[in-house]
Coordinates of C-alpha atoms and ligand atoms in Angstrom, one line a residue:
M1 CA 121.3 337.5 109.1
Q2 CA 120.8 340.8 109.7
D3 CA 117.7 342.1 110.6
V4 CA 116.7 344.4 107.7
K5 CA 112.9 345.2 106.1
P6 CA 112.4 341.4 104.6
Y7 CA 110.3 342.8 101.0
W8 CA 110.6 347.2 99.8
Q9 CA 108.3 348.7 97.2
N10 CA 108.8 350.8 94.3
Y11 CA 107.6 354.8 94.6
V12 CA 105.2 355.6 91.6
D13 CA 103.1 358.7 91.6
G14 CA 102.9 358.9 95.7
E15 CA 102.2 355.3 96.6
W16 CA 104.6 352.4 97.2
A17 CA 103.7 350.2 94.8
D18 CA 104.9 346.5 93.6
G19 CA 106.1 345.6 90.8
G20 CA 105.4 344.1 87.5
A21 CA 108.5 342.3 86.5
G22 CA 107.9 340.5 90.6
R23 CA 110.8 340.5 92.5
I24 CA 115.1 340.6 92.9
A25 CA 116.9 339.3 95.8
V26 CA 119.2 341.8 97.6
A27 CA 121.9 340.2 98.5
D28 CA 125.1 341.3 101.2
P29 CA 127.8 341.4 99.4
A30 CA 129.5 340.3 102.5
T31 CA 128.0 337.1 103.6
G32 CA 126.0 336.6 100.5
E33 CA 123.1 335.7 102.0
T34 CA 119.5 337.1 101.2
L35 CA 119.0 340.1 102.3
A36 CA 115.5 341.4 101.1
E37 CA 113.0 341.3 97.8
Q38 CA 113.4 344.5 95.7
A39 CA 109.8 345.0 93.5
L40 CA 111.0 344.6 89.9
A41 CA 109.1 347.6 87.6
D42 CA 107.9 346.6 84.3
A43 CA 107.7 348.8 81.5
A44 CA 104.0 349.7 82.2
N45 CA 105.0 350.7 86.1
V46 CA 107.9 352.8 83.8
G47 CA 104.9 354.4 81.7
R48 CA 102.3 355.1 85.2
A49 CA 105.6 356.8 86.8
V50 CA 106.6 358.8 84.0
A51 CA 102.9 359.8 83.6
A52 CA 102.5 361.0 87.1
A53 CA 106.0 363.0 86.2
R54 CA 104.6 364.6 83.6
R55 CA 101.4 365.4 84.8
V56 CA 103.2 367.3 87.9
H57 CA 105.5 369.1 85.2
L58 CA 102.5 370.1 83.0
S59 CA 100.5 371.5 86.3
G60 CA 103.0 374.0 87.0
A61 CA 103.3 372.4 90.7
L62 CA 107.1 372.3 90.7
S63 CA 107.9 374.8 87.6
S64 CA 105.4 378.2 88.6
L65 CA 106.8 378.0 92.1
R66 CA 109.1 380.8 93.1
A67 CA 112.6 379.0 93.2
V68 CA 113.4 379.8 96.2
E69 CA 110.6 377.9 97.1
R70 CA 111.7 375.0 95.0
G71 CA 115.1 375.3 96.5
R72 CA 113.6 375.2 100.2
M73 CA 112.2 372.1 99.5
V74 CA 115.6 370.6 97.9
Q75 CA 117.7 371.4 101.1
A76 CA 115.3 369.9 103.4
M77 CA 115.3 367.0 101.7
G78 CA 119.3 366.4 102.3
R79 CA 118.2 367.5 106.2
Y80 CA 116.0 364.6 106.6
L81 CA 118.9 362.2 104.9
L82 CA 121.3 363.6 108.1
E83 CA 118.1 363.2 110.4
H84 CA 117.5 359.6 109.0
I85 CA 121.5 358.7 108.7
D86 CA 122.3 355.7 111.2
E87 CA 119.0 353.4 109.5
I88 CA 120.2 354.6 106.0
S89 CA 124.0 354.5 106.6
R90 CA 123.3 350.8 108.0
V91 CA 121.1 349.3 105.0
L92 CA 123.5 350.9 102.8
T93 CA 126.6 349.1 103.4
L94 CA 124.5 346.3 104.2
E95 CA 123.3 346.1 100.4
Q96 CA 126.8 347.6 98.8
G97 CA 129.4 345.9 101.0
K98 CA 131.2 349.2 102.0
P99 CA 132.0 349.9 105.5
L100 CA 129.8 351.5 107.6
W101 CA 131.7 354.8 108.4
E102 CA 132.0 355.1 104.3
A103 CA 128.0 354.4 104.1
R104 CA 127.7 357.7 106.7
V105 CA 130.0 359.5 103.9
E106 CA 128.1 358.6 100.9
I107 CA 125.0 359.9 103.1
E108 CA 126.3 362.9 104.2
G109 CA 127.6 363.4 100.4
A110 CA 124.0 363.2 99.4
A111 CA 122.2 365.3 102.1
R112 CA 125.4 367.8 100.9
Y113 CA 123.6 368.3 97.0
F114 CA 120.3 368.7 98.2
E115 CA 121.8 371.9 99.8
Y116 CA 124.0 373.3 97.3
Y117 CA 121.8 372.5 94.8
G118 CA 118.8 374.3 96.7
N119 CA 120.7 376.8 97.3
Q120 CA 121.6 377.7 93.2
A121 CA 117.9 377.5 92.8
E122 CA 117.5 380.9 92.9
T123 CA 120.6 381.2 91.4
V124 CA 119.6 380.2 87.9
E125 CA 119.1 383.9 86.3
G126 CA 118.7 384.3 82.7
R127 CA 120.4 387.8 80.5
S128 CA 119.0 390.9 78.7
I129 CA 120.5 391.5 75.2
P130 CA 120.9 394.8 73.3
L131 CA 119.0 395.0 70.4
G132 CA 119.2 398.7 70.0
A133 CA 116.2 401.0 71.7
D134 CA 113.1 400.0 70.2
Y135 CA 113.8 396.2 71.9
Y136 CA 113.9 394.8 74.6
D137 CA 115.5 391.0 74.7
F138 CA 116.0 388.9 77.5
T139 CA 116.6 384.6 78.2
T140 CA 114.8 382.8 80.8
Y141 CA 115.4 379.2 81.8
E142 CA 112.7 376.8 81.2
P143 CA 113.0 373.0 83.0
Y144 CA 113.1 370.0 80.6
G145 CA 109.6 368.5 82.2
V146 CA 110.4 365.2 82.8
S147 CA 114.3 364.1 83.6
A148 CA 115.0 360.5 83.9
Q149 CA 117.7 359.2 86.0
I150 CA 119.6 356.3 85.7
I151 CA 121.8 355.0 88.6
P152 CA 124.9 352.6 88.9
W153 CA 125.0 350.5 91.9
N154 CA 128.4 351.3 93.8
Y155 CA 126.7 354.8 94.9
P156 CA 123.5 354.6 94.9
V157 CA 121.9 356.9 96.9
E158 CA 124.5 359.5 96.8
M159 CA 124.4 359.2 92.8
T160 CA 120.4 359.8 93.1
A161 CA 121.3 363.1 94.6
R162 CA 123.5 364.5 92.7
S163 CA 120.9 364.4 89.4
L164 CA 117.4 364.6 91.7
S165 CA 119.2 367.5 93.7
A166 CA 119.9 369.7 90.9
A167 CA 116.5 368.5 88.5
L168 CA 113.9 369.5 91.1
A169 CA 116.0 372.6 91.9
T170 CA 115.4 373.9 88.0
G171 CA 111.8 372.7 87.9
N172 CA 112.0 369.3 86.9
A173 CA 109.9 366.4 87.4
C174 CA 111.6 363.0 88.1
V175 CA 111.4 359.6 87.3
I176 CA 114.8 357.1 89.1
K177 CA 115.6 353.7 87.8
T178 CA 117.5 352.4 91.1
P179 CA 119.9 349.9 90.3
E180 CA 119.8 345.9 90.3
L181 CA 122.8 345.0 92.5
T182 CA 121.8 347.7 96.2
P183 CA 117.8 349.1 95.4
L184 CA 116.7 349.4 99.2
T185 CA 118.4 352.7 100.0
N186 CA 116.5 354.8 97.3
A187 CA 113.6 354.5 99.1
W188 CA 114.7 357.1 101.6
L189 CA 114.5 359.1 98.8
A190 CA 111.3 358.9 98.4
H191 CA 110.4 359.7 102.1
A192 CA 112.3 363.0 101.6
A193 CA 110.5 364.2 99.1
E194 CA 107.3 363.2 101.3
A195 CA 108.7 364.8 104.0
A196 CA 109.6 368.3 101.9
G197 CA 106.1 368.3 100.7
L198 CA 106.6 367.9 96.8
P199 CA 103.6 366.7 95.2
A200 CA 103.1 363.6 94.6
G201 CA 104.2 362.4 91.2
A202 CA 106.9 364.5 91.3
V203 CA 109.9 362.3 92.3
N204 CA 108.9 358.5 91.2
I205 CA 112.0 355.7 92.3
L206 CA 111.5 352.2 90.6
C207 CA 113.8 349.2 90.4
G208 CA 113.7 347.5 86.8
L209 CA 116.2 344.9 85.8
G210 CA 118.4 347.2 82.9
H211 CA 117.5 345.8 79.6
E212 CA 113.4 345.8 80.1
A213 CA 112.5 349.1 83.0
G214 CA 115.7 350.7 82.1
A215 CA 115.2 350.6 78.3
A216 CA 111.7 351.1 78.8
L217 CA 112.8 355.0 80.4
S218 CA 115.3 356.0 78.8
A219 CA 113.2 355.1 74.7
H220 CA 109.5 356.6 76.4
E221 CA 108.5 359.3 74.0
H222 CA 107.2 361.8 77.1
V223 CA 110.8 361.3 79.2
N224 CA 112.7 365.2 78.4
Q225 CA 115.9 364.7 79.5
I226 CA 117.9 361.3 80.5
V227 CA 120.9 361.6 83.0
F228 CA 122.7 358.0 82.9
T229 CA 125.9 357.1 85.3
G230 CA 127.4 353.8 84.5
S231 CA 129.3 351.7 82.1
V232 CA 130.4 352.2 78.7
P233 CA 127.9 350.3 77.0
T234 CA 124.9 351.3 78.5
G235 CA 125.8 354.5 77.7
V236 CA 125.8 353.8 74.4
A237 CA 122.7 352.4 74.6
I238 CA 121.1 355.7 76.3
A239 CA 121.6 357.7 74.1
S240 CA 121.0 356.0 71.3
A241 CA 117.4 355.6 72.9
A242 CA 117.8 359.2 73.8
A243 CA 118.9 360.4 70.5
R244 CA 115.9 358.8 68.3
N245 CA 113.3 361.0 70.7
V246 CA 115.6 364.0 70.3
V247 CA 116.1 365.0 73.9
P248 CA 119.7 365.2 75.5
C249 CA 121.1 362.9 77.9
V250 CA 124.1 363.4 80.1
L251 CA 126.8 360.1 80.4
E252 CA 129.1 359.9 84.0
L253 CA 130.8 356.8 82.1
G254 CA 134.1 354.6 83.9
G255 CA 137.4 355.5 83.9
K256 CA 140.9 354.2 84.2
S257 CA 142.1 357.6 85.9
A258 CA 146.2 358.0 85.9
A259 CA 147.7 359.6 88.8
I260 CA 151.0 360.8 88.0
V261 CA 153.9 361.0 89.9
H262 CA 157.3 362.7 90.5
A263 CA 160.9 362.6 91.8
D264 CA 159.9 365.7 94.1
A265 CA 156.6 364.7 95.0
D266 CA 155.5 364.0 98.6
L267 CA 155.5 360.6 98.9
D268 CA 154.0 361.0 102.3
A269 CA 150.7 362.3 101.4
F270 CA 151.0 360.4 98.1
V271 CA 150.4 357.7 100.4
N272 CA 147.7 359.1 101.7
D273 CA 146.1 359.1 98.5
V274 CA 146.7 356.0 97.4
R275 CA 144.7 354.7 100.8
W276 CA 141.5 357.1 99.3
G277 CA 142.0 357.4 95.5
I278 CA 142.1 353.6 95.1
F279 CA 141.1 351.8 98.4
F280 CA 137.7 354.0 98.8
N281 CA 134.7 351.7 98.2
A282 CA 137.1 349.3 97.3
G283 CA 137.9 350.9 94.1
Q284 CA 134.7 351.0 92.9
V285 CA 134.3 354.8 92.1
C286 CA 134.7 355.8 89.0
S287 CA 136.7 358.7 89.3
A288 CA 139.5 356.1 91.1
M289 CA 143.6 356.6 90.7
S290 CA 143.4 353.2 89.0
R291 CA 146.8 353.8 87.7
L292 CA 149.7 355.2 89.3
I293 CA 152.4 356.5 86.4
V294 CA 155.3 356.9 88.6
H295 CA 159.2 358.2 88.0
A296 CA 161.4 355.4 87.0
S297 CA 163.8 356.8 89.8
V298 CA 161.0 356.8 93.3
H299 CA 158.7 353.8 91.7
D300 CA 160.7 350.7 94.3
E301 CA 161.0 353.4 97.3
L302 CA 156.6 354.0 97.1
I303 CA 156.2 351.0 95.9
D304 CA 157.7 349.8 99.3
R305 CA 155.5 352.4 100.8
L306 CA 152.2 351.7 99.0
A307 CA 152.2 348.0 100.1
G308 CA 152.6 348.4 103.8
M309 CA 149.8 351.3 103.8
A310 CA 147.7 348.3 101.4
S311 CA 148.4 345.5 103.5
S312 CA 147.4 347.1 106.6
L313 CA 144.0 347.4 105.3
S314 CA 142.2 345.0 107.5
V315 CA 139.5 343.5 104.7
G316 CA 136.4 342.1 105.7
A317 CA 132.0 342.7 106.6
G318 CA 131.4 346.8 106.6
I319 CA 128.9 346.3 109.5
D320 CA 131.8 345.9 111.6
R321 CA 134.1 348.7 110.5
P322 CA 131.7 351.8 112.1
E323 CA 134.7 353.6 112.5
F324 CA 137.6 355.5 110.2
G325 CA 140.1 353.8 109.5
A326 CA 142.5 351.2 108.2
N327 CA 139.8 349.0 106.4
M328 CA 137.9 347.8 103.5
G329 CA 135.1 346.0 103.1
A330 CA 133.1 344.0 100.6
M331 CA 132.6 344.5 96.8
V332 CA 128.8 344.6 95.3
S333 CA 128.9 341.7 94.1
H334 CA 130.7 338.1 94.0
G335 CA 130.3 338.8 90.0
Q336 CA 132.2 342.1 90.4
R337 CA 134.7 340.2 92.3
D338 CA 135.4 337.5 90.3
R339 CA 135.7 339.7 87.0
A340 CA 138.3 341.9 88.7
L341 CA 140.2 338.8 90.3
G342 CA 140.2 337.3 86.3
M343 CA 141.1 340.6 85.2
V344 CA 144.4 340.3 88.0
Q345 CA 145.4 337.0 87.4
N346 CA 145.6 337.7 83.6
A347 CA 147.7 340.4 84.0
I348 CA 150.3 338.1 86.5
S349 CA 149.8 335.5 84.2
G350 CA 151.1 338.1 81.5
G351 CA 153.7 339.6 83.6
A352 CA 152.9 342.1 86.6
V353 CA 154.0 341.2 89.9
A354 CA 151.5 341.9 92.9
A355 CA 153.6 343.9 95.1
C356 CA 150.4 342.9 97.7
G357 CA 147.0 341.1 97.2
G358 CA 146.5 339.7 93.9
A359 CA 144.0 337.2 95.5
A360 CA 140.3 336.5 97.1
P361 CA 141.2 336.6 101.2
D362 CA 140.6 333.4 102.6
H363 CA 137.1 334.1 104.1
P364 CA 134.0 333.4 102.7
G365 CA 132.2 336.9 101.5
A366 CA 132.6 339.2 97.9
F367 CA 136.1 340.5 98.9
L368 CA 139.4 341.5 97.2
E369 CA 142.4 342.1 98.5
P370 CA 143.9 345.6 97.9
T371 CA 146.2 344.5 95.2
I372 CA 149.4 346.6 93.5
L373 CA 150.2 345.4 90.3
T374 CA 153.6 346.3 88.8
G375 CA 156.0 345.2 86.2
L376 CA 153.0 346.7 83.7
T377 CA 152.5 347.9 79.7
P378 CA 150.7 350.0 78.7
G379 CA 149.3 347.7 76.1
M380 CA 148.4 345.4 78.0
A381 CA 145.1 344.9 79.4
I382 CA 144.9 345.9 82.5
A383 CA 146.9 349.3 82.4
R384 CA 143.5 350.2 79.8
D385 CA 140.5 348.5 81.1
E386 CA 138.6 349.5 84.0
A387 CA 138.9 347.2 86.8
F388 CA 136.6 348.5 88.8
A389 CA 138.9 346.6 91.9
P390 CA 140.5 348.1 94.4
V391 CA 143.2 347.0 92.1
L392 CA 146.3 350.2 91.4
S393 CA 148.1 349.6 87.7
V394 CA 151.5 351.1 88.4
L395 CA 153.9 351.7 85.2
T396 CA 157.0 353.9 85.0
F397 CA 158.3 356.9 83.0
E398 CA 161.2 359.1 82.3
T399 CA 160.6 361.5 81.2
D400 CA 157.7 364.6 81.9
S401 CA 156.4 363.5 77.4
E402 CA 156.6 360.0 78.3
S403 CA 154.4 360.4 81.4
I404 CA 151.3 362.5 79.2
A405 CA 151.5 360.2 76.6
I406 CA 151.0 356.9 78.6
A407 CA 148.1 359.1 81.2
N408 CA 146.4 359.9 77.8
G409 CA 146.5 356.7 76.1
T410 CA 143.5 355.0 77.0
D411 CA 140.2 355.3 75.9
Y412 CA 139.1 357.0 79.1
G413 CA 139.4 360.7 80.2
L414 CA 137.6 360.9 83.7
V415 CA 140.0 362.7 86.0
G416 CA 143.7 362.7 86.2
G417 CA 146.2 363.6 88.9
V418 CA 149.7 365.0 89.2
Y419 CA 152.1 365.5 92.0
T420 CA 155.0 367.1 92.0
R421 CA 156.8 371.0 93.6
D422 CA 156.9 372.5 90.3
I423 CA 154.7 375.0 89.6
D424 CA 155.3 374.5 86.0
R425 CA 155.4 371.0 85.6
A426 CA 152.4 370.9 87.0
M427 CA 150.2 373.8 84.9
R428 CA 151.9 371.8 82.0
T429 CA 151.1 368.5 83.1
A430 CA 147.0 369.9 83.9
R431 CA 146.9 371.8 80.2
D432 CA 148.0 368.8 78.8
V433 CA 145.8 365.9 80.4
R434 CA 143.2 364.4 78.7
A435 CA 140.3 364.5 81.5
G436 CA 137.7 366.8 82.6
Q437 CA 139.3 367.0 86.1
V438 CA 142.8 367.5 87.1
F439 CA 143.8 367.3 91.0
V440 CA 147.5 368.5 92.0
N441 CA 148.7 367.3 94.8
E442 CA 145.5 365.9 96.4
W443 CA 143.5 363.2 94.9
Y444 CA 139.5 364.3 95.0
A445 CA 140.6 367.7 95.6
G446 CA 137.5 369.4 94.8
G447 CA 133.7 369.0 96.2
V448 CA 130.1 369.5 95.1
E449 CA 131.3 373.1 93.8
T450 CA 133.3 371.5 91.5
P451 CA 132.4 370.5 87.8
F452 CA 132.3 367.3 87.5
G453 CA 132.5 364.6 83.3
G454 CA 134.7 362.9 81.4
Y455 CA 136.5 363.3 78.0
G456 CA 136.3 360.4 75.9
K457 CA 134.9 357.4 76.8
S458 CA 134.4 358.6 80.2
G459 CA 131.0 360.5 78.7
Y460 CA 129.7 363.9 77.9
G461 CA 127.6 366.9 80.0
R462 CA 128.7 368.0 83.5
E463 CA 127.3 366.8 87.0
K464 CA 128.3 369.0 89.8
G465 CA 129.1 372.6 90.3
R466 CA 127.1 375.5 89.0
E467 CA 127.4 374.0 85.3
A468 CA 125.5 370.8 85.8
L469 CA 122.4 373.5 86.8
W470 CA 122.2 373.4 82.6
N471 CA 121.4 370.3 82.1
Y472 CA 117.6 370.7 83.8
V473 CA 117.1 373.9 81.6
Q474 CA 116.1 375.1 78.1
T475 CA 116.9 378.1 77.1
K476 CA 114.0 380.8 76.2
N477 CA 114.4 383.8 74.4
V478 CA 112.1 386.7 74.7
A479 CA 112.0 389.8 72.1
I480 CA 109.9 392.7 72.3
R481 CA 109.2 395.3 70.0
I482 CA 108.3 398.4 71.3
R483 CA 106.9 400.8 69.4
S484 CA 106.2 405.0 70.0
Ligands
NAD1 P1 125.9 349.3 84.4 O1 125.7 350.2 82.9 O2 125.7 348.2 83.7 O3 124.4 349.7 84.8 C1 124.3 351.7 85.4 C2 121.9 351.2 85.6 O4 121.8 351.3 84.0 C3 122.0 350.5 86.3 O5 121.1 351.2 86.8 C4 121.1 349.2 85.1 O6 120.5 349.1 85.4 C5 121.1 350.5 84.4 N1 121.0 349.7 82.5 C6 121.6 348.8 82.5 N2 121.1 348.5 81.5 C7 120.1 349.3 80.7 C8 119.8 349.7 79.4 N3 120.3 348.4 78.1 N4 119.1 350.4 79.3 C9 118.8 351.3 80.3 N5 119.9 351.2 82.1 C10 120.3 350.2 81.8 O7 127.2 349.9 85.1 P2 126.8 348.9 86.6 O8 127.8 348.1 86.6 O9 125.7 349.2 87.8 O10 127.9 350.2 86.8 C11 129.8 351.0 87.0 C12 130.2 351.3 86.2 O11 129.8 352.8 86.2 C13 131.8 351.8 86.1 O12 132.1 351.2 84.4 C14 131.6 352.8 86.8 O13 133.2 353.4 86.1 C15 130.3 353.6 86.0 N6 130.0 354.8 86.8 C16 130.4 356.1 86.9 C17 130.6 357.2 87.3 C18 129.8 358.8 86.8 O14 129.8 358.9 87.8 N7 131.5 358.5 86.1 C19 129.5 356.4 88.6 C20 129.8 355.9 89.0 C21 129.8 354.6 88.0

């Protein structure tokens, strides 16, 4: 049993509070044992948090500040996370399952959002529109007011940081609904807001059940804007609630993203990309490389190399894996592991071949072996549906147009990748793949600076980059008549 505080409260209007819906047990997926209990908010708690955020907004305590001052507070939140990285990453590993070194990567990534959007705060400038000599006309950008953010369990700190940093930088007050499986580490974002000097009520962080607290938050009449990261069905429910209140929402949903590997690709570099692309965070990454579409002429050689790399990963408790290396942690829960394992077993019964993995390792915990499935056809469920697991689905192609057709053959469109030394082929593929982001010769190329979001069922709106700022502001035009 790890030494973690036994009970964690919600943070509402600058105070730590119990939840009206009781408590939920948070488990360590590497052992299945209860790690701690988390307060569960009910609709009344959500209402209190929204009221606090609305009060802050209407008071102008955030929105009337000079942008550079807000930006400095946002930057300070990121520094706070880095100062506490040892404690946060330990709890993150215990609640989420990822190796300790990956948890540190997540906290560094979260801090980077606060740095980036803190810097961007004072760049949100309007423009002047020429209307002739008798007018001055200008635009300004105003915050929506109360921003509601509903967070998934795979990167709880980083996903909250992504929305919270941009929302605060643009002057919104925020209510965060944390995920039931991994709520604990969001507490440090409340500590960070306090340490940075944000007013009470500017940042509220509650855990609650999706259909209860999440639904209450997304339907609340005083929420002015919603950001949701998670699954497609929940995204549909949240977008419907937003539509009923006529408020905008950003949906960051799932994916079944494909890497297209041509015969002239640098296969050594690609093998390293697969290690990150599908085995980082045990494949529980919305933009994971979950499909490989490989030219038939290099299929066998590449699969041999990939199976060698995947089988070399040591799979076990994240807390025992502090160093970067060939290792992988638990999935987030036994439920998620069993769901993914079921998808793998169905694929194998339908004719797929496991080039490696395909089973749960022979020790307790929510683990799944790094798995590579070959012999697939594009119509199979494992080639179309998101497994959200360390499972790479491999398909082959003969012609360039066939590779694009397979890549575009799912309902999703989050990211895609192409590996080739031929610049024209790379550019044609980047043009023709229907996805919000295309990587050429490096999976995950880009960063906080580059816009991210989906086509199709992967959602709409963009997070990251300067694009994300426009999610959190509305344009006001002021036209002034000059009289002589
Ligand atoms: P989920 O949709 O089940 O839950 C996400 C959040 O929504 C949780 O906080 C949950 O409590 C809440 N929720 C559930 N039902 C709700 C409702 N009716 N109203 C309001 N809130 C509700 O998703 P998950 O299982 O936590 O996350 C996995 C999924 O998220 C995967 O499909 C993955 O691809 C996707 N994801 C996408 C991104 C991205 O940036 N595109 C990032 C991470 C995860």
